[in-house]
mmCIF file of C-alpha atoms in Angstrom:
data_model
loop_
_atom_site.group_PDB
_atom_site.id
_atom_site.type_symbol
_atom_site.label_atom_id
_atom_site.label_comp_id
_atom_site.label_asym_id
_atom_site.label_seq_id
_atom_site.Cartn_x
_atom_site.Cartn_y
_atom_site.Cartn_z
ATOM 1 C CA MET A 780 -144.384 129.271 -94.454
ATOM 2 C CA LYS A 781 -141.589 129.717 -96.909
ATOM 3 C CA ASN A 782 -139.422 127.145 -95.047
ATOM 4 C CA GLU A 783 -142.377 124.763 -95.081
ATOM 5 C CA CYS A 784 -142.596 125.329 -98.974
ATOM 6 C CA ILE A 785 -138.851 124.417 -99.342
ATOM 7 C CA TYR A 786 -139.387 121.319 -97.170
ATOM 8 C CA ILE A 787 -142.511 120.153 -98.954
ATOM 9 C CA SER A 788 -141.404 120.976 -102.591
ATOM 10 C CA GLY A 789 -138.349 118.677 -102.100
ATOM 11 C CA ARG A 790 -140.900 115.875 -101.461
ATOM 12 C CA LEU A 791 -143.390 116.658 -104.207
ATOM 13 C CA SER A 792 -141.622 114.451 -106.785
ATOM 14 C CA ALA A 793 -141.583 111.476 -104.536
ATOM 15 C CA TYR A 794 -145.204 112.202 -103.507
ATOM 16 C CA SER A 795 -146.357 112.299 -107.082
ATOM 17 C CA ASP A 796 -144.513 108.876 -107.671
ATOM 18 C CA LYS A 797 -146.216 107.430 -104.543
ATOM 19 C CA GLU A 798 -142.766 106.869 -102.964
ATOM 20 C CA VAL A 799 -143.464 108.593 -99.565
ATOM 21 C CA SER A 800 -144.681 107.078 -96.360
ATOM 22 C CA GLU A 801 -148.261 107.537 -95.283
ATOM 23 C CA GLU A 802 -147.174 110.072 -92.684
ATOM 24 C CA LYS A 803 -145.293 112.153 -95.224
ATOM 25 C CA ARG A 804 -148.223 111.872 -97.673
ATOM 26 C CA ARG A 805 -150.568 113.451 -95.141
ATOM 27 C CA GLU A 806 -148.016 116.158 -94.354
ATOM 28 C CA VAL A 807 -147.760 117.028 -98.050
ATOM 29 C CA GLU A 808 -151.502 116.910 -98.533
ATOM 30 C CA ILE A 809 -152.161 119.188 -95.619
ATOM 31 C CA HIS A 810 -149.638 121.717 -96.990
ATOM 32 C CA LEU A 811 -151.017 121.534 -100.524
ATOM 33 C CA GLU A 812 -154.499 122.387 -99.363
ATOM 34 C CA THR A 813 -153.307 125.783 -98.354
ATOM 35 C CA CYS A 814 -150.362 126.446 -100.841
ATOM 36 C CA ARG A 815 -151.157 127.398 -104.431
ATOM 37 C CA LYS A 816 -147.488 127.647 -105.318
ATOM 38 C CA CYS A 817 -146.766 124.124 -104.328
ATOM 39 C CA ARG A 818 -149.839 122.845 -106.069
ATOM 40 C CA THR A 819 -148.576 124.471 -109.206
ATOM 41 C CA LYS A 820 -145.185 122.888 -108.750
ATOM 42 C CA LEU A 821 -146.742 119.484 -108.167
ATOM 43 C CA GLY A 822 -148.746 119.953 -111.428
ATOM 44 C CA GLU A 823 -145.592 120.681 -113.299
ATOM 45 C CA LEU A 824 -143.669 117.740 -111.932
ATOM 46 C CA GLU A 825 -146.530 115.432 -112.820
ATOM 47 C CA LYS A 826 -146.625 116.820 -116.352
ATOM 48 C CA ALA A 827 -142.840 116.532 -116.674
ATOM 49 C CA GLY A 828 -143.158 112.887 -115.662
ATOM 50 C CA THR A 829 -145.955 112.269 -118.137
ATOM 51 C CA ALA A 830 -143.860 114.008 -120.841
ATOM 52 C CA VAL A 831 -140.916 111.604 -120.233
ATOM 53 C CA LYS A 832 -143.150 108.523 -120.210
ATOM 54 C CA THR A 833 -144.886 109.704 -123.360
ATOM 55 C CA ALA A 834 -141.624 110.521 -125.272
ATOM 56 C CA LEU A 835 -140.149 107.195 -124.286
ATOM 57 C CA SER A 836 -143.085 104.929 -124.702
ATOM 58 C CA CYS A 837 -143.017 102.090 -127.125
ATOM 59 C CA ASP A 838 -145.753 100.127 -128.892
ATOM 60 C CA GLU A 839 -145.251 96.521 -128.066
ATOM 61 C CA ALA A 840 -148.028 95.303 -130.251
ATOM 62 C CA ASP A 841 -145.993 94.867 -133.438
ATOM 63 C CA ILE A 842 -142.878 93.311 -131.834
ATOM 64 C CA ASP A 843 -142.010 89.835 -132.965
ATOM 65 C CA PHE A 844 -141.152 88.401 -129.561
ATOM 66 C CA SER A 845 -141.511 84.766 -130.880
ATOM 67 C CA GLY A 846 -138.907 85.475 -133.499
ATOM 68 C CA ILE A 847 -136.528 86.891 -130.930
ATOM 69 C CA TRP A 848 -136.995 83.739 -128.828
ATOM 70 C CA GLU A 849 -136.261 81.472 -131.784
ATOM 71 C CA LYS A 850 -132.922 83.238 -132.262
ATOM 72 C CA ILE A 851 -132.223 82.981 -128.454
ATOM 73 C CA GLU A 852 -133.055 79.264 -128.523
ATOM 74 C CA SER A 853 -130.975 78.477 -131.504
ATOM 75 C CA ASN A 854 -127.927 80.275 -129.968
ATOM 76 C CA THR A 855 -128.283 78.713 -126.510
ATOM 77 C CA ASP A 856 -127.198 75.479 -124.985
ATOM 78 C CA PHE A 857 -129.567 75.290 -122.074
ATOM 79 C CA ARG A 858 -127.800 72.114 -120.593
ATOM 80 C CA PRO A 859 -125.478 73.093 -117.761
ATOM 81 C CA SER A 860 -121.767 72.419 -118.354
ATOM 82 C CA LEU A 861 -119.985 69.467 -116.648
ATOM 83 C CA TRP A 862 -118.225 71.867 -114.151
ATOM 84 C CA GLN A 863 -121.649 73.467 -113.346
ATOM 85 C CA ARG A 864 -123.108 70.021 -112.696
ATOM 86 C CA ILE A 865 -120.237 69.137 -110.373
ATOM 87 C CA ILE A 866 -120.556 72.385 -108.553
ATOM 88 C CA ARG A 867 -124.332 71.858 -108.281
ATOM 89 C CA PHE A 868 -123.820 68.306 -106.956
ATOM 90 C CA ALA A 869 -121.300 69.444 -104.448
ATOM 91 C CA GLY A 870 -123.588 72.275 -103.365
ATOM 92 C CA LYS A 871 -126.212 69.766 -102.269
ATOM 93 C CA PRO A 872 -125.050 68.381 -98.881
ATOM 94 C CA VAL A 873 -128.047 66.066 -98.785
ATOM 95 C CA VAL A 874 -126.646 64.161 -101.710
ATOM 96 C CA TRP A 875 -123.010 63.806 -100.835
ATOM 97 C CA MET A 876 -123.098 63.701 -97.031
ATOM 98 C CA PRO A 877 -124.369 60.158 -96.776
ATOM 99 C CA ALA A 878 -121.820 59.081 -99.290
ATOM 100 C CA VAL A 879 -119.080 60.756 -97.252
ATOM 101 C CA PHE A 880 -120.197 59.163 -94.047
ATOM 102 C CA ALA A 881 -120.517 55.694 -95.635
ATOM 103 C CA GLY A 882 -116.994 56.016 -97.014
ATOM 104 C CA ALA A 883 -115.560 57.129 -93.684
ATOM 105 C CA ALA A 884 -117.323 54.277 -91.962
ATOM 106 C CA ALA A 885 -115.892 51.784 -94.501
ATOM 107 C CA CYS A 886 -112.423 53.210 -93.937
ATOM 108 C CA LEU A 887 -112.678 52.875 -90.169
ATOM 109 C CA LEU A 888 -113.922 49.298 -90.612
ATOM 110 C CA ILE A 889 -110.945 48.373 -92.775
ATOM 111 C CA CYS A 890 -108.457 50.164 -90.434
ATOM 112 C CA PHE A 891 -109.686 48.305 -87.265
ATOM 113 C CA MET A 892 -110.343 44.839 -88.834
ATOM 114 C CA PRO A 893 -106.805 43.394 -88.140
ATOM 115 C CA ASN A 894 -106.983 44.544 -84.529
ATOM 116 C CA PHE A 895 -110.272 42.957 -84.226
ATOM 117 C CA HIS A 896 -109.081 39.635 -85.290
ATOM 118 C CA SER A 897 -105.673 39.666 -83.481
ATOM 119 C CA GLY A 898 -107.019 40.639 -80.135
ATOM 120 C CA PRO A 899 -105.837 38.435 -77.217
ATOM 121 C CA ASP A 900 -109.274 36.994 -76.501
ATOM 122 C CA ARG A 901 -110.315 36.615 -80.059
ATOM 123 C CA GLN A 902 -110.427 33.218 -81.777
ATOM 124 C CA THR A 903 -108.305 33.371 -84.961
ATOM 125 C CA PRO A 904 -109.470 31.357 -87.766
ATOM 126 C CA MET A 905 -107.304 28.420 -88.555
ATOM 127 C CA GLN A 906 -104.977 29.060 -91.447
ATOM 128 C CA ALA A 907 -105.521 26.246 -93.958
ATOM 129 C CA GLY A 908 -101.926 26.441 -95.116
ATOM 130 C CA LEU A 909 -100.711 25.371 -91.785
ATOM 131 C CA VAL A 910 -102.766 22.247 -91.502
ATOM 132 C CA GLU A 911 -100.429 19.278 -91.538
ATOM 133 C CA SER A 912 -102.853 16.380 -91.649
ATOM 134 C CA VAL A 913 -106.504 15.468 -91.538
ATOM 135 C CA TYR A 914 -107.796 12.158 -90.401
ATOM 136 C CA SER A 915 -111.402 10.865 -91.001
ATOM 137 C CA SER A 916 -112.905 7.684 -92.293
ATOM 138 C CA THR A 917 -116.567 8.806 -92.519
ATOM 139 C CA GLY A 918 -116.441 12.625 -92.443
ATOM 140 C CA GLN A 919 -118.285 12.706 -89.097
ATOM 141 C CA VAL A 920 -115.256 12.965 -86.875
ATOM 142 C CA MET A 921 -112.245 14.950 -88.133
ATOM 143 C CA VAL A 922 -108.867 15.134 -86.523
ATOM 144 C CA MET A 923 -106.602 17.884 -87.736
ATOM 145 C CA GLN A 924 -103.076 18.850 -86.670
ATOM 146 C CA THR A 925 -101.773 22.339 -87.188
ATOM 147 C CA ALA A 926 -98.144 23.369 -87.520
ATOM 148 C CA ILE A 927 -98.527 26.315 -84.996
ATOM 149 C CA SER A 928 -99.755 24.435 -81.845
ATOM 150 C CA GLY A 929 -98.769 20.904 -82.850
ATOM 151 C CA SER A 930 -101.820 19.575 -80.994
ATOM 152 C CA PRO A 931 -104.651 18.006 -82.875
ATOM 153 C CA LEU A 932 -108.067 19.548 -83.282
ATOM 154 C CA ILE A 933 -111.071 17.201 -83.120
ATOM 155 C CA TRP A 934 -114.483 17.964 -84.732
ATOM 156 C CA ILE A 935 -117.299 15.794 -83.697
ATOM 157 C CA LEU A 936 -120.209 16.253 -86.191
ATOM 158 C CA PRO A 937 -123.792 14.789 -85.973
ATOM 159 C CA GLY A 938 -123.866 11.048 -86.574
ATOM 160 C CA ALA A 939 -120.425 10.677 -85.037
ATOM 161 C CA ASP A 940 -121.537 7.508 -83.161
ATOM 162 C CA LYS A 941 -121.399 5.560 -86.488
ATOM 163 C CA GLU A 942 -117.708 6.387 -86.657
ATOM 164 C CA ALA A 943 -117.088 5.264 -83.100
ATOM 165 C CA GLY A 944 -118.887 2.032 -83.870
ATOM 166 C CA MET B 946 -148.533 83.845 -116.843
ATOM 167 C CA SER B 947 -147.129 81.032 -114.617
ATOM 168 C CA SER B 948 -147.302 81.254 -110.855
ATOM 169 C CA PHE B 949 -143.710 80.019 -110.245
ATOM 170 C CA THR B 950 -141.481 82.345 -108.371
ATOM 171 C CA ASP B 951 -138.455 83.898 -110.029
ATOM 172 C CA GLU B 952 -136.143 81.877 -107.839
ATOM 173 C CA TYR B 953 -137.653 78.642 -108.771
ATOM 174 C CA LEU B 954 -137.550 79.460 -112.513
ATOM 175 C CA VAL B 955 -133.970 80.650 -112.342
ATOM 176 C CA LYS B 956 -132.851 77.501 -110.552
ATOM 177 C CA SER B 957 -134.787 75.278 -112.940
ATOM 178 C CA CYS B 958 -133.579 77.105 -115.972
ATOM 179 C CA ALA B 959 -129.942 76.955 -114.712
ATOM 180 C CA ALA B 960 -130.373 73.215 -114.361
ATOM 181 C CA GLY B 961 -131.258 73.060 -118.119
ATOM 182 C CA ASN B 962 -135.064 73.192 -118.166
ATOM 183 C CA ARG B 963 -135.803 74.779 -121.488
ATOM 184 C CA ARG B 964 -139.484 75.293 -120.770
ATOM 185 C CA HIS B 965 -138.698 77.268 -117.596
ATOM 186 C CA CYS B 966 -136.163 79.358 -119.539
ATOM 187 C CA ARG B 967 -138.973 80.173 -121.941
ATOM 188 C CA LEU B 968 -141.217 81.189 -118.929
ATOM 189 C CA ILE B 969 -138.445 83.687 -117.784
ATOM 190 C CA TYR B 970 -138.318 85.063 -121.263
ATOM 191 C CA GLU B 971 -142.088 85.457 -121.399
ATOM 192 C CA ARG B 972 -142.178 87.036 -118.074
ATOM 193 C CA TYR B 973 -139.448 89.648 -118.707
ATOM 194 C CA LYS B 974 -139.292 90.109 -122.517
ATOM 195 C CA LYS B 975 -141.280 93.385 -122.342
ATOM 196 C CA LEU B 976 -139.199 94.748 -119.655
ATOM 197 C CA VAL B 977 -135.978 94.106 -121.468
ATOM 198 C CA TYR B 978 -137.353 95.376 -124.750
ATOM 199 C CA GLY B 979 -138.833 98.424 -123.002
ATOM 200 C CA VAL B 980 -135.589 99.438 -121.250
ATOM 201 C CA ALA B 981 -133.536 98.850 -124.426
ATOM 202 C CA TRP B 982 -136.070 100.894 -126.444
ATOM 203 C CA LYS B 983 -135.727 103.800 -123.956
ATOM 204 C CA TYR B 984 -131.891 103.854 -124.736
ATOM 205 C CA LEU B 985 -131.851 103.122 -128.409
ATOM 206 C CA HIS B 986 -135.133 103.897 -130.116
ATOM 207 C CA ASP B 987 -134.378 101.694 -132.966
ATOM 208 C CA VAL B 988 -136.366 98.625 -133.666
ATOM 209 C CA GLU B 989 -133.726 96.330 -135.081
ATOM 210 C CA THR B 990 -131.025 97.407 -132.557
ATOM 211 C CA VAL B 991 -133.518 96.953 -129.709
ATOM 212 C CA LYS B 992 -134.280 93.422 -130.971
ATOM 213 C CA ASP B 993 -130.589 92.635 -130.988
ATOM 214 C CA VAL B 994 -130.160 93.966 -127.507
ATOM 215 C CA THR B 995 -133.112 91.892 -126.231
ATOM 216 C CA GLN B 996 -131.606 88.827 -127.849
ATOM 217 C CA GLU B 997 -128.132 89.644 -126.499
ATOM 218 C CA THR B 998 -129.410 90.330 -123.050
ATOM 219 C CA PHE B 999 -131.283 87.100 -122.719
ATOM 220 C CA LEU B 1000 -128.340 85.131 -124.205
ATOM 221 C CA LYS B 1001 -126.150 86.645 -121.525
ATOM 222 C CA VAL B 1002 -128.761 85.938 -118.783
ATOM 223 C CA PHE B 1003 -129.110 82.294 -119.669
ATOM 224 C CA LYS B 1004 -125.379 81.783 -119.894
ATOM 225 C CA ASN B 1005 -124.790 83.423 -116.526
ATOM 226 C CA LEU B 1006 -127.821 82.202 -114.664
ATOM 227 C CA SER B 1007 -125.853 79.778 -112.496
ATOM 228 C CA LYS B 1008 -123.824 82.725 -111.228
ATOM 229 C CA PHE B 1009 -126.860 84.744 -110.009
ATOM 230 C CA ARG B 1010 -126.537 84.695 -106.192
ATOM 231 C CA TYR B 1011 -129.833 86.249 -105.143
ATOM 232 C CA ASP B 1012 -128.138 89.194 -103.445
ATOM 233 C CA SER B 1013 -130.604 91.337 -105.560
ATOM 234 C CA SER B 1014 -133.858 90.553 -107.180
ATOM 235 C CA PHE B 1015 -133.758 88.831 -110.495
ATOM 236 C CA LYS B 1016 -135.669 91.744 -112.085
ATOM 237 C CA THR B 1017 -132.978 94.292 -111.112
ATOM 238 C CA TRP B 1018 -130.075 91.905 -112.102
ATOM 239 C CA LEU B 1019 -131.722 91.566 -115.521
ATOM 240 C CA ALA B 1020 -132.316 95.279 -115.814
ATOM 241 C CA ARG B 1021 -128.713 95.916 -114.988
ATOM 242 C CA ILE B 1022 -127.580 93.563 -117.815
ATOM 243 C CA THR B 1023 -130.037 95.173 -120.163
ATOM 244 C CA VAL B 1024 -128.672 98.672 -119.296
ATOM 245 C CA ASN B 1025 -125.022 97.422 -119.752
ATOM 246 C CA VAL B 1026 -125.854 95.834 -123.112
ATOM 247 C CA SER B 1027 -127.739 98.884 -124.356
ATOM 248 C CA ILE B 1028 -124.952 101.224 -123.354
ATOM 249 C CA SER B 1029 -122.337 99.028 -125.020
ATOM 250 C CA HIS B 1030 -124.501 98.991 -128.230
ATOM 251 C CA ILE B 1031 -124.690 102.843 -128.111
ATOM 252 C CA ARG B 1032 -120.968 103.010 -127.752
ATOM 253 C CA ALA B 1033 -120.419 100.605 -130.644
ATOM 254 C CA MET B 1034 -122.828 102.658 -132.813
ATOM 255 C CA LYS B 1035 -120.892 105.817 -131.871
ATOM 256 C CA ASN B 1036 -117.698 104.240 -132.874
ATOM 257 C CA ARG B 1037 -119.217 103.176 -136.170
ATOM 258 C CA LYS B 1038 -120.545 106.512 -136.821
ATOM 259 C CA ALA B 1039 -117.550 108.458 -135.620
ATOM 260 C CA ASP B 1040 -118.589 111.569 -137.416
ATOM 261 C CA ASP B 1041 -122.259 111.173 -136.908
ATOM 262 C CA HIS B 1042 -123.079 111.586 -133.174
ATOM 263 C CA PHE B 1043 -125.517 108.908 -132.218
ATOM 264 C CA SER B 1044 -128.055 109.866 -129.646
ATOM 265 C CA LEU B 1045 -131.659 109.076 -128.684
ATOM 266 C CA ASN B 1046 -132.821 111.765 -130.968
ATOM 267 C CA ASP B 1047 -130.701 111.027 -133.900
ATOM 268 C CA PRO B 1048 -133.061 111.580 -136.846
ATOM 269 C CA ASP B 1049 -131.105 108.884 -138.941
ATOM 270 C CA ASN B 1050 -131.630 106.015 -136.736
ATOM 271 C CA ASN B 1051 -134.460 103.728 -137.559
ATOM 272 C CA ARG B 1052 -136.884 104.974 -135.016
ATOM 273 C CA ASN B 1053 -140.446 103.912 -134.886
ATOM 274 C CA GLU B 1054 -141.886 107.340 -134.932
ATOM 275 C CA LYS B 1055 -145.532 106.213 -134.809
ATOM 276 C CA ASN B 1056 -145.010 105.040 -131.325
ATOM 277 C CA ILE B 1057 -144.170 108.416 -129.827
ATOM 278 C CA GLY B 1058 -146.904 110.382 -128.324
ATOM 279 C CA GLU B 1059 -149.678 109.336 -130.551
ATOM 280 C CA ASP B 1060 -152.046 108.616 -127.658
ATOM 281 C CA THR B 1061 -151.861 112.245 -126.539
ATOM 282 C CA ALA B 1062 -152.596 114.078 -129.771
ATOM 283 C CA THR B 1063 -155.169 113.547 -132.515
ATOM 284 C CA ASP B 1064 -155.228 116.376 -134.982
ATOM 285 C CA PRO B 1065 -152.154 116.972 -137.253
ATOM 286 C CA GLN B 1066 -151.100 120.181 -135.560
ATOM 287 C CA SER B 1067 -151.279 118.778 -132.070
ATOM 288 C CA LEU B 1068 -149.448 115.617 -133.311
ATOM 289 C CA LEU B 1069 -146.669 117.761 -134.731
ATOM 290 C CA LEU B 1070 -146.410 119.769 -131.570
ATOM 291 C CA GLN B 1071 -146.367 116.549 -129.487
ATOM 292 C CA LYS B 1072 -143.724 115.057 -131.719
ATOM 293 C CA GLU B 1073 -141.607 118.151 -131.281
ATOM 294 C CA LYS B 1074 -142.071 118.063 -127.474
ATOM 295 C CA ASN B 1075 -141.048 114.395 -127.490
ATOM 296 C CA ARG B 1076 -137.947 115.234 -129.413
ATOM 297 C CA GLN B 1077 -137.128 117.987 -126.889
ATOM 298 C CA VAL B 1078 -137.658 115.650 -124.001
ATOM 299 C CA ILE B 1079 -135.480 112.877 -125.573
ATOM 300 C CA GLN B 1080 -132.833 115.390 -126.359
ATOM 301 C CA ALA B 1081 -132.812 116.630 -122.777
ATOM 302 C CA ILE B 1082 -132.606 113.030 -121.402
ATOM 303 C CA ASP B 1083 -129.779 112.322 -123.849
ATOM 304 C CA LYS B 1084 -127.718 115.128 -122.306
ATOM 305 C CA LEU B 1085 -127.957 113.736 -118.864
ATOM 306 C CA LYS B 1086 -125.086 111.950 -117.150
ATOM 307 C CA THR B 1087 -125.099 108.076 -117.494
ATOM 308 C CA GLU B 1088 -126.365 107.439 -114.087
ATOM 309 C CA GLU B 1089 -129.074 110.102 -114.196
ATOM 310 C CA LYS B 1090 -130.111 108.775 -117.575
ATOM 311 C CA THR B 1091 -130.356 105.207 -116.249
ATOM 312 C CA THR B 1092 -132.370 106.432 -113.288
ATOM 313 C CA ILE B 1093 -134.959 108.298 -115.379
ATOM 314 C CA LEU B 1094 -135.254 105.551 -118.060
ATOM 315 C CA LEU B 1095 -135.835 102.921 -115.432
ATOM 316 C CA TRP B 1096 -138.263 105.188 -113.639
ATOM 317 C CA SER B 1097 -140.177 105.638 -116.940
ATOM 318 C CA GLU B 1098 -140.302 101.849 -117.266
ATOM 319 C CA GLY B 1099 -142.177 101.707 -113.978
ATOM 320 C CA PHE B 1100 -139.347 100.710 -111.569
ATOM 321 C CA THR B 1101 -139.751 101.855 -108.072
ATOM 322 C CA TYR B 1102 -137.069 104.002 -106.387
ATOM 323 C CA ALA B 1103 -135.842 100.967 -104.424
ATOM 324 C CA GLU B 1104 -135.599 98.846 -107.618
ATOM 325 C CA ILE B 1105 -133.707 101.612 -109.367
ATOM 326 C CA ALA B 1106 -131.415 101.924 -106.385
ATOM 327 C CA GLU B 1107 -130.727 98.224 -106.456
ATOM 328 C CA THR B 1108 -130.042 98.319 -110.277
ATOM 329 C CA THR B 1109 -127.795 101.319 -110.146
ATOM 330 C CA LYS B 1110 -126.141 100.312 -106.819
ATOM 331 C CA THR B 1111 -127.092 103.362 -105.001
ATOM 332 C CA ASN B 1112 -129.765 104.193 -102.357
ATOM 333 C CA ALA B 1113 -133.448 105.107 -102.814
ATOM 334 C CA LYS B 1114 -132.942 108.600 -101.430
ATOM 335 C CA THR B 1115 -130.274 109.384 -104.074
ATOM 336 C CA VAL B 1116 -132.705 108.038 -106.725
ATOM 337 C CA GLY B 1117 -135.511 110.297 -105.484
ATOM 338 C CA THR B 1118 -133.304 113.304 -105.497
ATOM 339 C CA ARG B 1119 -132.014 112.553 -109.012
ATOM 340 C CA ILE B 1120 -135.546 112.045 -110.343
ATOM 341 C CA TYR B 1121 -136.670 115.357 -108.781
ATOM 342 C CA HIS B 1122 -133.710 117.355 -110.403
ATOM 343 C CA ILE B 1123 -134.238 115.604 -113.735
ATOM 344 C CA LYS B 1124 -137.897 116.612 -113.683
ATOM 345 C CA MET B 1125 -136.988 120.109 -112.704
ATOM 346 C CA LYS B 1126 -134.509 120.332 -115.693
ATOM 347 C CA LEU B 1127 -137.208 119.089 -118.013
ATOM 348 C CA ILE B 1128 -139.684 121.621 -116.724
ATOM 349 C CA LYS B 1129 -137.256 124.415 -117.347
ATOM 350 C CA LYS B 1130 -136.393 123.032 -120.751
ATOM 351 C CA ILE B 1131 -139.922 122.707 -121.889
ATOM 352 C CA ASN B 1132 -141.003 125.937 -120.282
ATOM 353 C CA ALA B 1133 -138.223 127.670 -122.248
ATOM 354 C CA SER B 1134 -139.378 126.181 -125.491
ATOM 355 C CA TYR B 1135 -143.066 126.235 -125.134
ATOM 356 C CA GLY B 1136 -143.918 128.615 -122.208
ATOM 357 C CA ARG B 1137 -145.635 126.905 -119.330
ATOM 358 C CA ILE B 1138 -145.499 123.129 -119.496
ATOM 359 C CA ASN B 1139 -149.197 122.659 -119.182
ATOM 360 C CA ARG B 1140 -149.933 124.727 -122.148
#
C-alpha cells in the first residue's frame, strides 16, 4: 500500500491539473477512494494551486488596451521591407516557375534559331543586299538576279498574262 | 473574436495587413499582459512590456517558422521581455532588490485576492498569504518560475514545455515540486494550508 501511495502521490498534481490519461485518472481515483492520506495530499495540492492563481491574478477590467494598441500602431511600420517582399516572392514557386520556364524556352529558341535557318534542306530567305537587279514593267512578273547564284529568280504573280501580252 | 486561424493571421499580418495585425493583438493581448503581470506586478511596467512584446512580434513575424504554435512563440517573447525588464529594473535599483513582492513597486494591490476574502481581517490575511506565495515564487529558479507563472496563466503542460524548450514530464515534475514547496511554506506560516 505504501508503494502504491508513493506511485499515486507523484501523479496527484498532474491529476488535479487534468494532465493525466483516462487510464491513469481511473487508477488515481480508485486509489483515492481507499486512501485518506492521498486525499489529504490532493486537497493540499489543489489549495496550493489556487493560492498561486489567486496571488498572481490580475484584474483586466481597468487596463487601457486601446491605448497600448495606439502606441504599438504608431511605432510599427506594418508594410514588409523590400527584402521581405523579395523573399516572399521567391518563396512562391507558383509565381516564378512559369516565368523561369518561359525564359528558358525563349533562350532555347534563340540558341537554335540560326541552325534552324541554315539547315541543308531549309530555304534561306534571299538577302536583299545581294540582289543585283530587278526587271519588271508592270509589277506582275519580276526577274531578280542575285550575287550568290548568279541565276535569275522569276516571280509570276496573278495577272501576269497582261505582262506577257 | 474572428474565426481566422493563427497561421492565416500571422501570414496576412507579415504581408502588411494592419487589420489582421490588430486581430492578433486582440486575440493575445490578455495573455501577454497576464504573463507580464505575473512577472512584474507593476501596471506601467506591464503596459510597457505588452507594447514592447507586440512590437517585437510584429517586427519578427516573417521569421516565425511554425515549428511551434504561435501562442508559445509569443509567450516565449513575453517571458524574455519581462525578464529583461526585471534585470533592467534591478540594475536601476542596484541597492534596492527588485522582486515580485517589492513593496515599492507600483503594484495594483486591489487585484490580489479580493475575490476570496470579504471582511477586513480575512482580506488582510489573504493579502499576507498572497505576499508569502509571491515571495516563495520569487525565490524559485528562472525555469521553475517561468513554469509556474505560465501554468497559473492557464497553459497546459505541453504548451509550457514548448515555451520553455523542455518536455511535458519535466514540466509536470517541476509543478509538483513547486506546489509542494508552497505547501510547506504556507503550512509553516499559517499551519495547515486549508485553515
